[in-house]
PDB file of C-alpha atoms in Angstrom:
ATOM      1  CA  MET K   4     -35.023  29.754 -15.471  1.00 57.00           C
ATOM      2  CA  VAL K   5     -32.361  31.699 -17.390  1.00 64.00           C
ATOM      3  CA  ARG K   6     -29.163  30.122 -18.611  1.00 74.00           C
ATOM      4  CA  LEU K   7     -26.323  31.968 -16.896  1.00 77.00           C
ATOM      5  CA  GLU K   8     -22.704  32.139 -18.033  1.00 80.00           C
ATOM      6  CA  LEU K   9     -20.815  32.357 -14.760  1.00 79.00           C
ATOM      7  CA  ASP K  10     -17.638  33.618 -16.409  1.00 79.00           C
ATOM      8  CA  GLN K  11     -19.527  36.805 -17.347  1.00 82.00           C
ATOM      9  CA  VAL K  12     -20.463  37.618 -13.736  1.00 86.00           C
ATOM     10  CA  VAL K  13     -18.646  40.469 -12.005  1.00 86.00           C
ATOM     11  CA  MET K  14     -18.722  40.400  -8.202  1.00 86.00           C
ATOM     12  CA  ARG K  15     -18.123  43.861  -6.803  1.00 87.00           C
ATOM     13  CA  ARG K  16     -18.879  46.005  -3.797  1.00 86.00           C
ATOM     14  CA  MET K  17     -22.365  47.448  -3.680  1.00 85.00           C
ATOM     15  CA  LYS K  18     -22.722  51.080  -4.713  1.00 84.00           C
ATOM     16  CA  GLU K  19     -25.355  53.603  -3.745  1.00 81.00           C
ATOM     17  CA  ASP K  20     -27.207  53.065  -7.021  1.00 83.00           C
ATOM     18  CA  ASP K  21     -27.534  49.359  -6.202  1.00 85.00           C
ATOM     19  CA  ILE K  22     -29.302  49.783  -2.853  1.00 84.00           C
ATOM     20  CA  GLU K  23     -32.878  49.531  -4.132  1.00 86.00           C
ATOM     21  CA  ALA K  24     -32.046  46.511  -6.305  1.00 86.00           C
ATOM     22  CA  VAL K  25     -30.398  44.774  -3.328  1.00 86.00           C
ATOM     23  CA  LYS K  26     -33.393  45.508  -1.097  1.00 84.00           C
ATOM     24  CA  ALA K  27     -35.666  44.005  -3.745  1.00 85.00           C
ATOM     25  CA  LEU K  28     -33.460  40.884  -3.827  1.00 86.00           C
ATOM     26  CA  ILE K  29     -33.641  40.587  -0.030  1.00 82.00           C
ATOM     27  CA  LYS K  30     -37.429  40.918  -0.105  1.00 80.00           C
ATOM     28  CA  GLU K  31     -37.664  38.262  -2.800  1.00 80.00           C
ATOM     29  CA  GLY K  32     -35.207  35.925  -1.075  1.00 76.00           C
ATOM     30  CA  CYS K  33     -36.865  36.311   2.341  1.00 74.00           C
ATOM     31  CA  GLU K  34     -40.349  35.566   1.028  1.00 72.00           C
ATOM     32  CA  GLY K  35     -41.881  33.039   3.379  1.00 74.00           C
ATOM     33  CA  THR K  36     -38.906  33.004   5.766  1.00 78.00           C
ATOM     34  CA  GLU K  37     -40.585  35.300   8.280  1.00 79.00           C
ATOM     35  CA  ASN K  38     -43.755  33.194   8.353  1.00 82.00           C
ATOM     36  CA  ARG K  39     -41.747  29.992   8.810  1.00 83.00           C
ATOM     37  CA  LEU K  40     -39.824  31.567  11.698  1.00 83.00           C
ATOM     38  CA  ILE K  41     -43.092  32.635  13.349  1.00 85.00           C
ATOM     39  CA  LEU K  42     -44.503  29.106  12.943  1.00 87.00           C
ATOM     40  CA  HIS K  43     -41.263  27.719  14.421  1.00 86.00           C
ATOM     41  CA  ILE K  44     -41.644  29.935  17.511  1.00 86.00           C
ATOM     42  CA  LEU K  45     -45.376  29.243  17.934  1.00 89.00           C
ATOM     43  CA  THR K  46     -44.810  25.488  18.022  1.00 89.00           C
ATOM     44  CA  ARG K  47     -42.150  25.550  20.767  1.00 89.00           C
ATOM     45  CA  PRO K  48     -43.299  23.871  24.032  1.00 90.00           C
ATOM     46  CA  LEU K  49     -42.853  26.938  26.257  1.00 90.00           C
ATOM     47  CA  CYS K  50     -44.714  29.150  23.816  1.00 91.00           C
ATOM     48  CA  LEU K  51     -47.561  26.617  23.566  1.00 92.00           C
ATOM     49  CA  PHE K  52     -47.754  26.503  27.371  1.00 92.00           C
ATOM     50  CA  ILE K  53     -47.965  30.308  27.641  1.00 91.00           C
ATOM     51  CA  LEU K  54     -50.649  30.435  24.952  1.00 91.00           C
ATOM     52  CA  ALA K  55     -52.607  27.728  26.797  1.00 91.00           C
ATOM     53  CA  VAL K  56     -52.451  29.724  30.057  1.00 92.00           C
ATOM     54  CA  PHE K  57     -53.715  32.896  28.397  1.00 91.00           C
ATOM     55  CA  SER K  58     -56.442  30.931  26.625  1.00 91.00           C
ATOM     56  CA  SER K  59     -57.582  29.481  29.945  1.00 90.00           C
ATOM     57  CA  ILE K  60     -57.775  32.966  31.474  1.00 90.00           C
ATOM     58  CA  LEU K  61     -59.695  34.310  28.480  1.00 89.00           C
ATOM     59  CA  ARG K  62     -62.084  31.363  28.671  1.00 86.00           C
ATOM     60  CA  CYS K  63     -63.340  32.794  31.967  1.00 86.00           C
ATOM     61  CA  LEU K  64     -63.978  36.179  30.318  1.00 85.00           C
ATOM     62  CA  VAL K  65     -65.075  35.172  26.832  1.00 83.00           C
ATOM     63  CA  HIS K  66     -67.922  32.716  26.403  1.00 81.00           C
ATOM     64  CA  SER K  67     -66.462  31.329  23.197  1.00 85.00           C
ATOM     65  CA  PHE K  68     -63.919  28.554  23.236  1.00 85.00           C
ATOM     66  CA  ILE K  69     -62.730  29.392  19.701  1.00 88.00           C
ATOM     67  CA  LEU K  70     -62.173  33.069  20.521  1.00 89.00           C
ATOM     68  CA  ALA K  71     -60.301  32.145  23.700  1.00 89.00           C
ATOM     69  CA  LEU K  72     -57.924  30.064  21.564  1.00 89.00           C
ATOM     70  CA  ALA K  73     -57.624  32.461  18.636  1.00 91.00           C
ATOM     71  CA  ILE K  74     -57.122  35.807  20.392  1.00 92.00           C
ATOM     72  CA  PRO K  75     -53.759  34.975  22.115  1.00 91.00           C
ATOM     73  CA  VAL K  76     -52.384  33.399  18.925  1.00 92.00           C
ATOM     74  CA  PHE K  77     -53.500  36.371  16.816  1.00 93.00           C
ATOM     75  CA  LEU K  78     -51.976  38.921  19.213  1.00 92.00           C
ATOM     76  CA  LEU K  79     -48.690  37.017  19.371  1.00 90.00           C
ATOM     77  CA  ILE K  80     -48.482  36.778  15.560  1.00 90.00           C
ATOM     78  CA  VAL K  81     -49.079  40.538  15.280  1.00 90.00           C
ATOM     79  CA  PHE K  82     -46.396  41.184  17.906  1.00 87.00           C
ATOM     80  CA  LEU K  83     -43.883  38.965  16.082  1.00 84.00           C
ATOM     81  CA  LYS K  84     -44.743  40.520  12.708  1.00 80.00           C
ATOM     82  CA  ILE K  85     -43.985  43.972  14.119  1.00 79.00           C
ATOM     83  CA  THR K  86     -40.843  43.145  16.071  1.00 75.00           C
ATOM     84  CA  MET K  87     -39.191  40.374  14.053  1.00 71.00           C
ATOM     85  CA  PRO K  88     -37.867  42.444  11.088  1.00 60.00           C
ATOM     86  CA  ARG K  89     -36.027  44.704  13.523  1.00 58.00           C
ATOM     87  CA  SER K  90     -34.875  41.965  15.905  1.00 55.00           C
ATOM     88  CA  THR K  91     -33.604  39.561  13.256  1.00 57.00           C
ATOM     89  CA  GLY K  92     -32.550  42.108  10.651  1.00 58.00           C
ATOM     90  CA  VAL K  93     -30.197  40.483   8.187  1.00 63.00           C
ATOM     91  CA  LEU K  94     -30.229  36.979   9.658  1.00 65.00           C
ATOM     92  CA  GLY K  95     -26.959  36.505  11.462  1.00 60.00           C
ATOM     93  CA  SER K  96     -26.793  40.219  12.203  1.00 64.00           C
ATOM     94  CA  SER K  97     -28.992  41.946  14.764  1.00 60.00           C
ATOM     95  CA  ARG K  98     -29.119  45.134  12.695  1.00 64.00           C
ATOM     96  CA  PRO K  99     -32.224  45.836  10.543  1.00 63.00           C
ATOM     97  CA  SER K 100     -31.710  45.089   6.873  1.00 66.00           C
ATOM     98  CA  TRP K 101     -32.537  48.625   5.719  1.00 62.00           C
ATOM     99  CA  ASP K 102     -29.944  50.140   8.094  1.00 65.00           C
ATOM    100  CA  TYR K 103     -27.359  47.503   7.188  1.00 68.00           C
ATOM    101  CA  VAL K 104     -27.724  47.997   3.451  1.00 72.00           C
ATOM    102  CA  GLY K 105     -27.968  51.769   3.717  1.00 67.00           C
ATOM    103  CA  SER K 106     -24.621  51.977   5.485  1.00 69.00           C
ATOM    104  CA  SER K 107     -22.739  49.291   3.558  1.00 73.00           C
ATOM    105  CA  TYR K 108     -22.185  50.981   0.203  1.00 69.00           C
ATOM    106  CA  ARG K 109     -19.542  53.324   1.620  1.00 66.00           C
ATOM    107  CA  GLY K 110     -15.910  52.341   1.434  1.00 60.00           C
ATOM    108  CA  THR K 111     -13.642  51.288  -1.404  1.00 59.00           C
ATOM    109  CA  GLN K 112     -15.923  51.021  -4.419  1.00 60.00           C
ATOM    110  CA  ASP K 113     -13.461  49.523  -6.895  1.00 69.00           C
ATOM    111  CA  GLU K 114     -13.066  46.237  -5.041  1.00 78.00           C
ATOM    112  CA  THR K 115     -14.043  43.056  -6.863  1.00 82.00           C
ATOM    113  CA  LEU K 116     -13.997  39.373  -5.992  1.00 82.00           C
ATOM    114  CA  GLN K 117     -12.066  36.928  -8.144  1.00 82.00           C
ATOM    115  CA  ASN K 118     -14.195  34.866 -10.483  1.00 81.00           C
ATOM    116  CA  PRO K 119     -12.564  31.420 -10.907  1.00 78.00           C
ATOM    117  CA  TYR K 120     -14.685  30.695 -13.997  1.00 74.00           C
ATOM    118  CA  CYS K 121     -12.899  33.482 -15.870  1.00 72.00           C
ATOM    119  CA  ARG K 122      -9.567  31.696 -15.403  1.00 59.00           C
ATOM    120  CA  ILE K 123     -11.069  28.384 -16.527  1.00 54.00           C
ATOM    121  CA  SER K 124     -12.745  29.727 -19.665  1.00 51.00           C
ATOM    122  CA  GLY K 125     -10.098  32.328 -20.462  1.00 55.00           C
ATOM    123  CA  LYS K 126     -12.832  34.909 -21.014  1.00 58.00           C
ATOM    124  CA  THR K 127     -13.191  38.287 -19.365  1.00 58.00           C
ATOM    125  CA  PRO K 128     -16.526  39.737 -18.298  1.00 56.00           C
ATOM    126  CA  LEU K 129     -18.159  42.035 -20.820  1.00 54.00           C
ATOM    127  CA  THR K 130     -17.753  45.759 -20.381  1.00 47.00           C
ATOM    128  CA  LYS K 131     -20.742  46.999 -18.470  1.00 50.00           C
ATOM    129  CA  ARG K 132     -23.079  49.528 -19.998  1.00 50.00           C
ATOM    130  CA  PRO K 133     -23.343  52.740 -17.992  1.00 47.00           C
ATOM    131  CA  ARG K 134     -26.216  52.525 -15.558  1.00 48.00           C
ATOM    132  CA  ARG K 135     -28.945  55.048 -16.130  1.00 44.00           C
ATOM    133  CA  ARG K 136     -29.439  57.090 -13.000  1.00 42.00           C
ATOM    134  CA  ILE K 137     -32.979  57.534 -11.812  1.00 41.00           C
ATOM    135  CA  ALA K 138     -33.854  60.792 -10.142  1.00 43.00           C
ATOM    136  CA  PRO K 139     -34.134  60.074  -6.418  1.00 44.00           C
ATOM    137  CA  LYS K 140     -37.379  60.569  -4.596  1.00 49.00           C
ATOM    138  CA  GLU K 141     -37.678  63.050  -1.767  1.00 49.00           C
ATOM    139  CA  LYS K 142     -37.401  60.261   0.806  1.00 45.00           C
ATOM    140  CA  ASP K 143     -34.286  58.904  -0.860  1.00 46.00           C
ATOM    141  CA  LYS K 144     -32.742  62.369  -0.883  1.00 44.00           C
ATOM    142  CA  GLU K 145     -33.211  62.603   2.848  1.00 43.00           C
ATOM    143  CA  MET K 146     -31.536  59.227   3.319  1.00 46.00           C
ATOM    144  CA  SER K 147     -28.593  60.116   1.073  1.00 46.00           C
ATOM    145  CA  THR K 148     -27.850  63.289   3.053  1.00 49.00           C
ATOM    146  CA  GLU K 149     -28.025  61.463   6.367  1.00 52.00           C
ATOM    147  CA  THR K 150     -24.886  61.733   8.467  1.00 58.00           C
ATOM    148  CA  ILE K 151     -23.216  58.351   8.919  1.00 58.00           C
ATOM    149  CA  THR K 152     -20.968  58.119  11.956  1.00 62.00           C
ATOM    150  CA  PRO K 153     -17.599  56.313  11.644  1.00 61.00           C
ATOM    151  CA  GLU K 154     -18.813  53.739  14.163  1.00 64.00           C
ATOM    152  CA  ARG K 155     -21.917  52.927  12.130  1.00 63.00           C
ATOM    153  CA  GLU K 156     -19.925  52.768   8.894  1.00 60.00           C
ATOM    154  CA  GLN K 157     -17.377  50.444  10.508  1.00 62.00           C
ATOM    155  CA  ALA K 158     -20.139  48.193  11.820  1.00 65.00           C
ATOM    156  CA  ALA K 159     -21.961  48.102   8.486  1.00 69.00           C
ATOM    157  CA  GLY K 160     -19.901  45.275   7.050  1.00 78.00           C
ATOM    158  CA  GLN K 161     -19.808  44.680   3.301  1.00 83.00           C
ATOM    159  CA  VAL K 162     -22.365  43.830   0.646  1.00 87.00           C
ATOM    160  CA  TRP K 163     -21.046  42.238  -2.552  1.00 88.00           C
ATOM    161  CA  VAL K 164     -23.286  42.053  -5.594  1.00 89.00           C
ATOM    162  CA  ALA K 165     -23.202  39.764  -8.629  1.00 89.00           C
ATOM    163  CA  ASP K 166     -23.411  42.011 -11.678  1.00 88.00           C
ATOM    164  CA  CYS K 167     -24.161  40.479 -15.070  1.00 84.00           C
ATOM    165  CA  ASP K 168     -24.602  42.899 -17.958  1.00 83.00           C
ATOM    166  CA  SER K 169     -25.507  45.718 -15.530  1.00 81.00           C
ATOM    167  CA  ASP K 170     -28.186  43.616 -13.807  1.00 85.00           C
ATOM    168  CA  ILE K 171     -27.899  42.791 -10.094  1.00 89.00           C
ATOM    169  CA  ILE K 172     -28.696  39.073  -9.994  1.00 88.00           C
ATOM    170  CA  GLY K 173     -27.389  38.141  -6.541  1.00 89.00           C
ATOM    171  CA  CYS K 174     -25.704  39.448  -3.401  1.00 89.00           C
ATOM    172  CA  ILE K 175     -23.839  38.245  -0.347  1.00 89.00           C
ATOM    173  CA  PHE K 176     -23.490  40.022   2.987  1.00 87.00           C
ATOM    174  CA  ARG K 177     -20.311  39.900   5.030  1.00 85.00           C
ATOM    175  CA  GLU K 178     -20.583  41.034   8.630  1.00 82.00           C
ATOM    176  CA  SER K 179     -18.050  43.544   9.919  1.00 76.00           C
ATOM    177  CA  GLU K 180     -14.895  41.990  11.374  1.00 72.00           C
ATOM    178  CA  LYS K 181     -15.405  41.729  15.109  1.00 73.00           C
ATOM    179  CA  ARG K 182     -12.798  39.038  15.779  1.00 77.00           C
ATOM    180  CA  ALA K 183      -9.436  38.774  14.046  1.00 80.00           C
ATOM    181  CA  GLY K 184      -9.201  35.972  11.508  1.00 83.00           C
ATOM    182  CA  ILE K 185     -12.956  35.331  11.460  1.00 86.00           C
ATOM    183  CA  GLY K 186     -15.360  35.971   8.574  1.00 85.00           C
ATOM    184  CA  ARG K 187     -19.137  35.916   8.885  1.00 86.00           C
ATOM    185  CA  ILE K 188     -21.726  35.452   6.136  1.00 87.00           C
ATOM    186  CA  CYS K 189     -25.131  36.672   7.267  1.00 81.00           C
ATOM    187  CA  ARG K 190     -27.077  36.565   4.009  1.00 83.00           C
ATOM    188  CA  CYS K 191     -26.665  35.109   0.524  1.00 86.00           C
ATOM    189  CA  VAL K 192     -29.440  35.770  -2.014  1.00 86.00           C
ATOM    190  CA  THR K 193     -29.775  35.004  -5.714  1.00 87.00           C
ATOM    191  CA  GLY K 194     -32.506  36.164  -8.070  1.00 84.00           C
ATOM    192  CA  SER K 195     -35.311  33.670  -8.637  1.00 82.00           C
ATOM    193  CA  TRP K 196     -34.500  33.439 -12.373  1.00 84.00           C
ATOM    194  CA  TYR K 197     -30.862  32.527 -11.687  1.00 82.00           C
ATOM    195  CA  ARG K 198     -31.181  29.795  -9.063  1.00 83.00           C
ATOM    196  CA  ARG K 199     -29.663  26.336  -9.502  1.00 84.00           C
ATOM    197  CA  GLU K 200     -27.134  27.847 -11.910  1.00 84.00           C
ATOM    198  CA  GLY K 201     -24.185  27.856  -9.483  1.00 86.00           C
ATOM    199  CA  LEU K 202     -24.425  31.581  -8.684  1.00 89.00           C
ATOM    200  CA  GLY K 203     -24.770  31.093  -4.925  1.00 88.00           C
ATOM    201  CA  ARG K 204     -21.788  28.743  -4.886  1.00 91.00           C
ATOM    202  CA  LEU K 205     -19.781  31.293  -6.882  1.00 91.00           C
ATOM    203  CA  LEU K 206     -20.591  34.094  -4.442  1.00 91.00           C
ATOM    204  CA  VAL K 207     -19.687  32.062  -1.358  1.00 92.00           C
ATOM    205  CA  GLN K 208     -16.503  30.516  -2.742  1.00 90.00           C
ATOM    206  CA  SER K 209     -15.262  33.851  -4.110  1.00 90.00           C
ATOM    207  CA  LEU K 210     -15.822  35.510  -0.743  1.00 90.00           C
ATOM    208  CA  GLU K 211     -14.061  32.596   0.977  1.00 90.00           C
ATOM    209  CA  GLN K 212     -11.070  33.098  -1.323  1.00 90.00           C
ATOM    210  CA  ARG K 213     -10.909  36.762  -0.404  1.00 89.00           C
ATOM    211  CA  GLU K 214     -11.137  35.936   3.292  1.00 89.00           C
ATOM    212  CA  ARG K 215      -8.379  33.346   2.905  1.00 89.00           C
ATOM    213  CA  GLU K 216      -6.104  35.872   1.188  1.00 88.00           C
ATOM    214  CA  SER K 217      -6.754  38.423   3.929  1.00 86.00           C
ATOM    215  CA  GLY K 218      -5.632  35.942   6.587  1.00 87.00           C
ATOM    216  CA  ALA K 219      -8.956  34.608   7.856  1.00 87.00           C
ATOM    217  CA  ARG K 220      -8.838  31.076   9.221  1.00 89.00           C
ATOM    218  CA  ARG K 221     -12.552  30.402   9.620  1.00 89.00           C
ATOM    219  CA  VAL K 222     -15.847  31.516   8.087  1.00 91.00           C
ATOM    220  CA  TYR K 223     -19.235  31.315   9.794  1.00 89.00           C
ATOM    221  CA  ALA K 224     -22.594  31.273   8.035  1.00 88.00           C
ATOM    222  CA  HIS K 225     -25.940  31.841   9.725  1.00 86.00           C
ATOM    223  CA  VAL K 226     -28.866  29.994   8.147  1.00 85.00           C
ATOM    224  CA  PRO K 227     -32.540  30.677   9.049  1.00 83.00           C
ATOM    225  CA  TYR K 228     -33.751  27.913  11.341  1.00 80.00           C
ATOM    226  CA  PRO K 229     -36.524  26.437   9.134  1.00 77.00           C
ATOM    227  CA  SER K 230     -34.451  26.642   5.910  1.00 79.00           C
ATOM    228  CA  LYS K 231     -33.594  23.114   4.789  1.00 84.00           C
ATOM    229  CA  VAL K 232     -32.394  24.407   1.420  1.00 85.00           C
ATOM    230  CA  GLY K 233     -29.858  26.681   3.128  1.00 85.00           C
ATOM    231  CA  GLU K 234     -28.564  23.796   5.244  1.00 89.00           C
ATOM    232  CA  VAL K 235     -28.041  21.524   2.247  1.00 90.00           C
ATOM    233  CA  PHE K 236     -26.406  24.355   0.289  1.00 90.00           C
ATOM    234  CA  PHE K 237     -23.747  25.098   2.900  1.00 91.00           C
ATOM    235  CA  ARG K 238     -23.113  21.427   3.675  1.00 92.00           C
ATOM    236  CA  LYS K 239     -22.319  20.854  -0.005  1.00 92.00           C
ATOM    237  CA  LEU K 240     -19.763  23.668   0.238  1.00 91.00           C
ATOM    238  CA  GLY K 241     -17.977  21.917   3.097  1.00 91.00           C
ATOM    239  CA  TYR K 242     -19.573  23.678   6.069  1.00 92.00           C
ATOM    240  CA  ARG K 243     -20.399  21.905   9.308  1.00 90.00           C
ATOM    241  CA  GLN K 244     -23.160  22.803  11.733  1.00 88.00           C
ATOM    242  CA  TYR K 245     -22.095  23.972  15.151  1.00 83.00           C
ATOM    243  CA  GLY K 246     -22.878  21.330  17.770  1.00 77.00           C
ATOM    244  CA  GLU K 247     -22.442  18.274  15.579  1.00 74.00           C
ATOM    245  CA  GLY K 248     -18.732  17.706  16.114  1.00 65.00           C
ATOM    246  CA  THR K 249     -17.034  16.218  19.158  1.00 55.00           C
ATOM    247  CA  ASP K 250     -13.970  18.473  18.939  1.00 61.00           C
ATOM    248  CA  GLU K 251     -15.947  21.717  19.377  1.00 56.00           C
ATOM    249  CA  GLU K 252     -16.049  21.635  23.190  1.00 55.00           C
ATOM    250  CA  ASP K 253     -12.346  22.514  23.373  1.00 53.00           C
ATOM    251  CA  ASP K 254     -12.641  25.305  20.795  1.00 64.00           C
ATOM    252  CA  GLU K 255     -12.954  28.478  22.861  1.00 67.00           C
ATOM    253  CA  GLU K 256     -13.260  30.706  19.805  1.00 66.00           C
ATOM    254  CA  MET K 257     -16.302  28.811  18.532  1.00 66.00           C
ATOM    255  CA  LYS K 258     -18.127  29.406  21.807  1.00 71.00           C
ATOM    256  CA  LEU K 259     -18.145  33.124  20.964  1.00 74.00           C
ATOM    257  CA  GLU K 260     -20.352  32.497  17.918  1.00 78.00           C
ATOM    258  CA  THR K 261     -23.973  32.192  18.974  1.00 77.00           C
ATOM    259  CA  PRO K 262     -27.170  32.000  16.893  1.00 77.00           C
ATOM    260  CA  GLU K 263     -29.505  34.962  16.707  1.00 77.00           C
ATOM    261  CA  ARG K 264     -32.393  34.583  19.124  1.00 77.00           C
ATOM    262  CA  GLY K 265     -35.944  35.874  19.047  1.00 74.00           C
ATOM    263  CA  PHE K 266     -39.062  35.701  21.220  1.00 75.00           C
ATOM    264  CA  LEU K 267     -38.497  33.806  24.493  1.00 77.00           C
ATOM    265  CA  GLY K 268     -34.857  33.301  23.498  1.00 78.00           C
ATOM    266  CA  TYR K 269     -35.549  30.666  20.862  1.00 79.00           C
ATOM    267  CA  PRO K 270     -32.805  30.430  18.203  1.00 80.00           C
ATOM    268  CA  LEU K 271     -33.702  31.828  14.802  1.00 80.00           C
ATOM    269  CA  THR K 272     -30.542  30.758  12.990  1.00 83.00           C
ATOM    270  CA  LYS K 273     -28.318  27.709  12.775  1.00 86.00           C
ATOM    271  CA  VAL K 274     -24.577  28.368  12.835  1.00 88.00           C
ATOM    272  CA  PHE K 275     -22.405  26.687  10.201  1.00 90.00           C
ATOM    273  CA  PHE K 276     -18.650  27.026   9.987  1.00 90.00           C
ATOM    274  CA  LYS K 277     -15.783  26.141   7.688  1.00 90.00           C
ATOM    275  CA  ASP K 278     -12.062  26.198   8.378  1.00 89.00           C
ATOM    276  CA  LEU K 279     -10.145  27.768   5.499  1.00 83.00           C
TER     277      LEU K 279
END
């Protein structure tokens, strides 16, 4: 655990040089999430019934009860391992994370989010040291010269990074605006050394402030289904889970926001919302 001074954190739009660092953060933050989602799907009643049917059929062909049970489960896990990263992408967005991040650095690069801790402390973030550029690999060169269509760039959304002394210590993903007055958070990740320091709260609240100033009236956040930590985090920030309130049935706009779904249509995310 590293002691973090929040008033020294600069929250800015992701640049091309930040892509690899952001991907590493996503990989670190998603560690275990995929396996928990697979376990969640495997333990659903319909999935258990289908596995039981296939096991019964295999029992007639294979003279081993254990193999008849294990083979369908193993094949389904392999199938989910292959398809889930592309189907879930950045949770809350159906686009794969590598495509989302690779398209999101374009746009206005000088944008920053307001840091309320700077106003409280009266300090200003330290001047950043120039980042040393690393010569790109051949694969990276091919990606950088790839033609990005206006439609893909528009759909890419925004990735904001928390920069402290030229180190990327956190990021938050904002989905592209598909409905007027609606913001959508589809991923919020902080580095493992900077957790429980208020960085996640700072990222979310700063993005909320920007959405409020741009005229948004509501923000949605998609949380991976098995993530209890994510649920508690957003509830502490004033978010409510969709389906818990009695006044949601008359809200036509809220019916347009649906959780991401995976194998057999089972939900992979829980939808939280907050009125600004």
